[in-house]
Short mmCIF file of C-alpha atoms and ligand atoms in Angstrom, two decimals:
data_model
loop_
_atom_site.label_atom_id
_atom_site.label_comp_id
_atom_site.label_asym_id
_atom_site.label_seq_id
_atom_site.Cartn_x
_atom_site.Cartn_y
_atom_site.Cartn_z
CA UNK X 165 53.45 -52.98 39.54
CA UNK X 166 55.21 -49.75 40.50
CA UNK X 167 58.24 -50.08 42.68
CA UNK X 168 56.83 -49.79 46.25
CA UNK X 169 60.17 -48.71 47.70
CA UNK X 170 60.20 -45.52 45.68
CA UNK X 171 56.68 -44.19 46.24
CA UNK X 172 56.76 -40.40 46.62
CA UNK X 173 54.50 -38.86 49.21
CA UNK X 174 51.36 -37.44 47.50
CA UNK X 175 51.07 -33.73 48.20
CA UNK X 176 49.38 -31.79 45.37
CA UNK X 177 45.76 -31.91 46.54
CA UNK X 178 44.65 -28.42 45.42
CA UNK X 179 42.26 -28.42 48.38
CA UNK X 180 41.24 -24.83 47.62
CA UNK X 181 39.99 -25.69 44.09
CA UNK X 182 36.60 -27.44 43.94
CA UNK X 183 36.41 -30.29 41.42
CA UNK X 184 34.42 -29.28 38.35
CA UNK X 185 31.19 -31.13 37.68
CA UNK X 186 30.22 -30.41 34.13
CA UNK X 187 26.81 -30.90 32.62
CA UNK X 188 26.60 -32.87 29.36
CA UNK X 189 26.17 -30.68 26.29
CA UNK X 190 23.30 -32.57 24.67
CA UNK X 191 19.68 -31.75 25.40
CA UNK X 192 18.03 -34.14 27.85
CA UNK X 193 21.06 -36.42 28.02
CA UNK X 194 22.67 -35.45 31.31
CA UNK X 195 21.38 -38.40 33.30
CA UNK X 196 22.73 -41.03 30.91
CA UNK X 197 25.69 -43.23 31.76
CA UNK X 198 29.29 -42.48 30.75
CA UNK X 199 29.44 -44.96 27.86
CA UNK X 200 26.28 -43.65 26.21
CA UNK X 201 27.43 -40.06 26.63
CA UNK X 202 30.83 -40.90 25.21
CA UNK X 203 29.23 -42.49 22.15
CA UNK X 204 26.84 -39.56 21.69
CA UNK X 205 29.81 -37.19 21.92
CA UNK X 206 31.35 -39.04 18.97
CA UNK X 207 28.17 -38.50 16.92
CA UNK X 208 27.45 -34.89 18.00
CA UNK X 209 30.33 -32.44 17.95
CA UNK X 210 30.67 -31.21 21.56
CA UNK X 211 31.67 -27.73 20.32
CA UNK X 212 28.71 -27.02 18.03
CA UNK X 213 26.39 -29.52 19.74
CA UNK X 214 25.39 -30.73 16.27
CA UNK X 215 26.09 -33.51 13.80
CA UNK X 216 26.33 -34.11 10.07
CA UNK X 217 25.32 -37.71 9.65
CA UNK X 218 25.70 -39.18 6.18
CA UNK X 219 22.83 -41.62 5.62
CA UNK X 220 23.70 -44.39 3.17
CA UNK X 221 21.46 -47.18 4.50
CA UNK X 222 18.80 -46.93 1.77
CA UNK X 223 19.78 -50.27 0.22
CA UNK X 224 18.37 -52.16 3.19
CA UNK X 225 14.87 -51.86 1.71
CA UNK X 226 15.33 -50.41 -1.79
CA UNK X 227 18.48 -52.04 -3.17
CA UNK X 228 21.15 -50.14 -5.13
CA UNK X 229 19.75 -46.60 -4.91
CA UNK X 230 20.92 -43.88 -7.32
CA UNK X 231 24.23 -42.58 -5.99
CA UNK X 232 24.81 -45.66 -3.86
CA UNK X 233 25.47 -48.15 -6.67
CA UNK X 234 29.17 -48.18 -5.81
CA UNK X 235 29.71 -47.06 -2.24
CA UNK X 236 33.46 -47.70 -2.54
CA UNK X 237 33.74 -45.23 -5.43
CA UNK X 238 31.05 -42.65 -4.66
CA UNK X 239 30.76 -42.56 -0.88
CA UNK X 240 34.16 -43.31 0.65
CA UNK X 241 35.60 -39.96 -0.59
CA UNK X 242 32.84 -38.17 1.39
CA UNK X 243 33.61 -39.90 4.68
CA UNK X 244 36.24 -37.38 5.89
CA UNK X 245 33.57 -34.64 5.82
CA UNK X 246 30.89 -36.55 7.77
CA UNK X 247 30.71 -36.71 11.56
CA UNK X 248 28.92 -40.03 11.41
CA UNK X 249 28.03 -42.72 8.88
CA UNK X 250 24.58 -44.27 9.07
CA UNK X 251 24.61 -47.62 7.32
CA UNK X 252 23.98 -51.37 7.46
CA UNK X 253 26.36 -53.98 8.78
CA UNK X 254 26.64 -55.45 5.27
CA UNK X 255 28.08 -52.25 3.80
CA UNK X 256 30.16 -51.55 6.90
CA UNK X 257 31.90 -54.92 6.77
CA UNK X 258 32.24 -55.21 3.01
CA UNK X 259 33.29 -51.68 2.06
CA UNK X 260 34.17 -49.33 4.92
CA UNK X 261 37.82 -49.71 6.01
CA UNK X 262 38.09 -50.65 9.70
CA UNK X 263 40.79 -48.00 10.00
CA UNK X 264 38.08 -45.33 9.95
CA UNK X 265 37.73 -43.33 13.16
CA UNK X 266 34.32 -41.95 12.19
CA UNK X 267 31.42 -42.85 14.44
CA UNK X 268 29.01 -45.42 13.06
CA UNK X 269 25.23 -45.47 13.46
CA UNK X 270 24.10 -48.95 12.55
CA UNK X 271 20.73 -49.65 10.96
CA UNK X 272 19.34 -52.47 13.13
CA UNK X 273 15.72 -52.75 11.95
CA UNK X 274 14.65 -54.24 8.64
CA UNK X 275 13.00 -57.19 7.02
CA UNK X 276 10.80 -55.71 4.31
CA UNK X 277 11.41 -54.33 0.82
CA UNK X 278 9.77 -51.68 -1.35
CA UNK X 279 7.76 -54.55 -2.84
CA UNK X 280 5.92 -55.12 0.46
CA UNK X 281 4.40 -53.26 3.43
CA UNK X 282 7.37 -51.28 4.76
CA UNK X 283 6.17 -50.95 8.33
CA UNK X 284 6.36 -54.70 8.85
CA UNK X 285 9.91 -54.55 10.21
CA UNK X 286 11.67 -56.59 12.83
CA UNK X 287 14.95 -56.25 14.67
CA UNK X 288 17.49 -57.39 12.10
CA UNK X 289 20.75 -57.21 14.06
CA UNK X 290 21.77 -58.70 17.43
CA UNK X 291 23.04 -56.36 20.13
CA UNK X 292 26.28 -58.40 20.08
CA UNK X 293 26.86 -57.24 16.49
CA UNK X 294 26.60 -53.62 17.55
CA UNK X 295 29.15 -54.23 20.29
CA UNK X 296 31.41 -56.24 17.97
CA UNK X 297 31.27 -53.51 15.32
CA UNK X 298 31.99 -50.81 17.92
CA UNK X 299 29.05 -48.67 16.84
CA UNK X 300 28.03 -45.40 18.48
CA UNK X 301 24.26 -45.82 18.04
CA UNK X 302 21.64 -48.19 16.65
CA UNK X 303 18.92 -46.88 14.32
CA UNK X 304 15.40 -48.30 14.43
CA UNK X 305 12.53 -47.27 12.15
CA UNK X 306 9.33 -46.36 14.01
CA UNK X 307 6.06 -46.23 12.06
CA UNK X 308 3.66 -44.15 14.16
CA UNK X 309 0.20 -44.51 12.62
CA UNK X 310 1.49 -47.22 10.29
CA UNK X 311 0.02 -50.67 9.84
CA UNK X 312 2.66 -52.20 12.13
CA UNK X 313 2.94 -49.28 14.56
CA UNK X 314 2.96 -51.48 17.67
CA UNK X 315 5.61 -53.90 16.42
CA UNK X 316 7.88 -51.06 15.30
CA UNK X 317 7.59 -49.33 18.68
CA UNK X 318 8.38 -52.65 20.35
CA UNK X 319 11.45 -53.01 18.11
CA UNK X 320 12.62 -49.63 19.36
CA UNK X 321 12.00 -50.26 23.05
CA UNK X 322 13.72 -53.66 22.80
CA UNK X 323 16.83 -52.01 21.32
CA UNK X 324 16.70 -49.24 23.93
CA UNK X 325 16.66 -51.87 26.72
CA UNK X 326 19.50 -53.85 25.15
CA UNK X 327 21.49 -50.73 24.34
CA UNK X 328 21.15 -49.43 27.90
CA UNK X 329 22.69 -52.69 29.12
CA UNK X 330 25.84 -52.06 27.09
CA UNK X 331 25.99 -48.27 26.79
CA UNK X 332 24.83 -47.95 23.18
CA UNK X 333 22.29 -45.22 22.31
CA UNK X 334 19.24 -45.81 20.11
CA UNK X 335 18.18 -43.48 17.31
CA UNK X 336 14.44 -43.59 16.57
CA UNK X 337 13.80 -42.88 12.90
CA UNK X 338 10.25 -41.62 12.39
CA UNK X 339 8.90 -43.02 9.13
CA UNK X 340 5.88 -41.50 7.44
CA UNK X 341 3.52 -43.69 5.45
CA UNK X 342 2.53 -42.62 1.93
CA UNK X 343 -0.98 -41.58 2.96
CA UNK X 344 -0.04 -39.69 6.09
CA UNK X 345 0.19 -35.95 6.61
CA UNK X 346 3.70 -34.67 7.03
CA UNK X 347 2.81 -31.89 9.43
CA UNK X 348 3.95 -30.55 12.78
CA UNK X 349 1.16 -32.32 14.62
CA UNK X 350 2.27 -35.69 13.26
CA UNK X 351 5.97 -35.16 13.92
CA UNK X 352 5.31 -33.83 17.43
CA UNK X 353 3.35 -37.00 18.14
CA UNK X 354 5.94 -39.34 16.62
CA UNK X 355 9.00 -37.66 18.16
CA UNK X 356 7.46 -37.37 21.61
CA UNK X 357 6.30 -41.01 21.70
CA UNK X 358 9.80 -42.19 20.77
CA UNK X 359 11.41 -39.93 23.39
CA UNK X 360 8.98 -40.95 26.12
CA UNK X 361 9.62 -44.62 25.39
CA UNK X 362 13.38 -44.23 25.79
CA UNK X 363 15.04 -43.33 22.47
CA UNK X 364 18.23 -41.29 22.88
CA UNK X 365 17.71 -39.13 19.83
CA UNK X 366 15.17 -38.78 17.04
CA UNK X 367 15.27 -38.36 13.30
CA UNK X 368 12.35 -36.60 11.61
CA UNK X 369 11.71 -34.79 8.36
CA UNK X 370 11.68 -31.01 8.14
CA UNK X 371 8.35 -29.26 7.70
CA UNK X 372 7.85 -25.63 6.72
CA UNK X 373 5.25 -24.84 9.37
CA UNK X 374 5.88 -25.49 13.04
CA UNK X 375 9.13 -27.46 12.95
CA UNK X 376 10.25 -25.51 16.04
CA UNK X 377 7.29 -27.01 17.95
CA UNK X 378 8.55 -30.50 17.06
CA UNK X 379 12.02 -29.78 18.46
CA UNK X 380 10.81 -27.84 21.49
CA UNK X 381 8.27 -30.49 22.56
CA UNK X 382 10.81 -33.29 22.16
CA UNK X 383 12.99 -33.54 25.29
CA UNK X 384 15.97 -35.10 23.47
CA UNK X 385 17.98 -34.14 20.35
CA UNK X 386 16.25 -34.18 16.97
CA UNK X 387 18.15 -34.55 13.69
CA UNK X 388 16.63 -33.67 10.34
CA UNK X 389 16.28 -36.34 7.63
CA UNK X 390 17.05 -35.05 4.17
CA UNK X 391 14.27 -36.62 2.10
CA UNK X 392 14.07 -36.75 -1.68
CA UNK X 393 16.56 -34.84 -3.83
CA UNK X 394 15.81 -31.13 -4.23
CA UNK X 395 18.01 -28.34 -5.68
CA UNK X 396 21.18 -27.71 -3.65
CA UNK X 397 20.21 -24.22 -2.46
CA UNK X 398 16.81 -25.52 -1.30
CA UNK X 399 18.43 -28.40 0.59
CA UNK X 400 20.88 -26.03 2.27
CA UNK X 401 17.99 -23.71 3.18
CA UNK X 402 16.08 -26.64 4.67
CA UNK X 403 19.11 -27.72 6.74
CA UNK X 404 19.69 -24.12 7.86
CA UNK X 405 16.07 -23.65 8.92
CA UNK X 406 16.07 -26.97 10.75
CA UNK X 407 19.13 -26.19 12.89
CA UNK X 408 18.01 -22.62 13.50
CA UNK X 409 14.67 -24.04 14.66
CA UNK X 410 16.26 -26.38 17.18
CA UNK X 411 17.52 -29.45 15.30
CA UNK X 412 20.81 -30.84 16.59
CA UNK X 413 22.03 -31.48 13.08
CA UNK X 414 21.10 -33.47 10.01
CA UNK X 415 21.06 -37.05 8.81
CA UNK X 416 21.12 -36.51 5.06
CA UNK X 417 21.47 -38.98 2.25
CA UNK X 418 20.09 -38.26 -1.21
CA UNK X 419 20.55 -34.51 -1.02
CA UNK X 420 24.25 -35.18 -0.57
CA UNK X 421 25.08 -38.28 -2.59
CA UNK X 422 22.69 -37.43 -5.47
CA UNK X 423 24.01 -33.86 -5.69
CA UNK X 424 25.85 -32.80 -8.84
CA UNK X 425 28.91 -32.52 -6.58
CA UNK X 426 28.50 -34.64 -3.44
CA UNK X 427 31.89 -33.65 -2.07
CA UNK X 428 31.06 -29.94 -2.37
CA UNK X 429 27.56 -30.46 -1.00
CA UNK X 430 28.61 -32.25 2.17
CA UNK X 431 31.07 -29.44 2.94
CA UNK X 432 28.36 -26.82 2.36
CA UNK X 433 26.02 -28.74 4.68
CA UNK X 434 28.77 -28.76 7.33
CA UNK X 435 29.08 -24.98 7.06
CA UNK X 436 25.34 -24.55 7.67
CA UNK X 437 25.21 -27.07 10.53
CA UNK X 438 28.41 -26.36 12.43
CA UNK X 439 29.16 -22.72 11.55
CA UNK X 440 25.59 -21.33 11.22
CA UNK X 441 26.48 -20.22 7.69
CA UNK X 442 23.54 -18.79 5.74
CA UNK X 443 22.15 -20.93 2.89
CA UNK X 444 23.27 -18.34 0.31
CA UNK X 445 26.86 -18.26 1.57
CA UNK X 446 26.93 -22.04 1.88
CA UNK X 447 25.67 -22.30 -1.71
CA UNK X 448 28.50 -20.00 -2.88
CA UNK X 449 30.89 -22.24 -0.97
CA UNK X 450 29.33 -25.26 -2.71
CA UNK X 451 29.86 -23.68 -6.14
CA UNK X 452 33.43 -22.65 -5.34
CA UNK X 453 34.40 -26.16 -4.30
CA UNK X 454 32.50 -27.71 -7.23
CA UNK X 455 34.30 -25.48 -9.72
CA UNK X 456 37.70 -26.27 -8.25
CA UNK X 457 37.29 -30.03 -8.71
C1 R5P Z 799 15.29 -43.86 5.77
O1 R5P Z 799 14.61 -44.68 6.24
C2 R5P Z 799 16.64 -44.17 5.31
O2 R5P Z 799 17.07 -45.08 6.18
C3 R5P Z 799 17.56 -42.95 5.26
O3 R5P Z 799 18.53 -43.03 6.25
C4 R5P Z 799 16.86 -41.64 5.41
O4 R5P Z 799 15.76 -41.60 4.59
C5 R5P Z 799 17.77 -40.44 5.20
O5 R5P Z 799 18.14 -40.36 3.93
P1 R5P Z 799 17.56 -39.25 2.94
O6 R5P Z 799 18.23 -37.97 3.36
O7 R5P Z 799 17.97 -39.71 1.60
O8 R5P Z 799 16.08 -39.19 3.14
#
């Protein structure tokens, strides 16, 4: 308690200066509550409005993926260059030091492996775990057009409802079945359904034709998934095109951790995402860092 005898009379009211009311920097997110905005502002850089998420959650359905065999050795050195880590609670607890100040996006859906029908997922993590682990968002796979479309949408809306209770955003990850067309029409459909049903941001793949219609018809931020490993310059070009066509960043895995030089690649991706660097210049940057190591 302050000493009541010594209270000084308040006098600096600046009555001539109106209090600022700032809008929130992220698309479609202004009406969210303070806690959700604060968590989103730890995922998306408020200056660039974008994020470099490092996705290392692949083991949740495909086991020790190439590049992720030893997360302690191969991935921890990349953490300083990521804005956010997207991973499972198992890897978070067993390998990531709790001293990290990076934001965490926790994979909360799961339940099937590559040996079975992948769309048959359930919610695999309690909301209490997300609170306990101090995560900034929860990621749920949504299989629009998939065998278990309805259940996967329900998983997402359940997490949205629970997350809203505690101020934790939900990332809807649009998953494409093997037999489905990866085109603008599909991703517009998938992204819009997830946004309409309450997701706070969406992850989709990049497509050459019409990606800008996916971002413009989605009222909330879209981040680009990396997909299978392609040459570094091609991956940088894809990330560049995605952000120039309205993506609010990337959530890349294999194109970073399966690169010949993951530590150079993640820095080159940052240059494209946060500094609007061209793919060619970012590729030069990649080679310079790679050759210095
Ligand atoms: C997808 O379901 C996984 O959870 C990954 O997070 C996602 O595929 C992104 O990783 P990549 O860039 O390797 O596709």
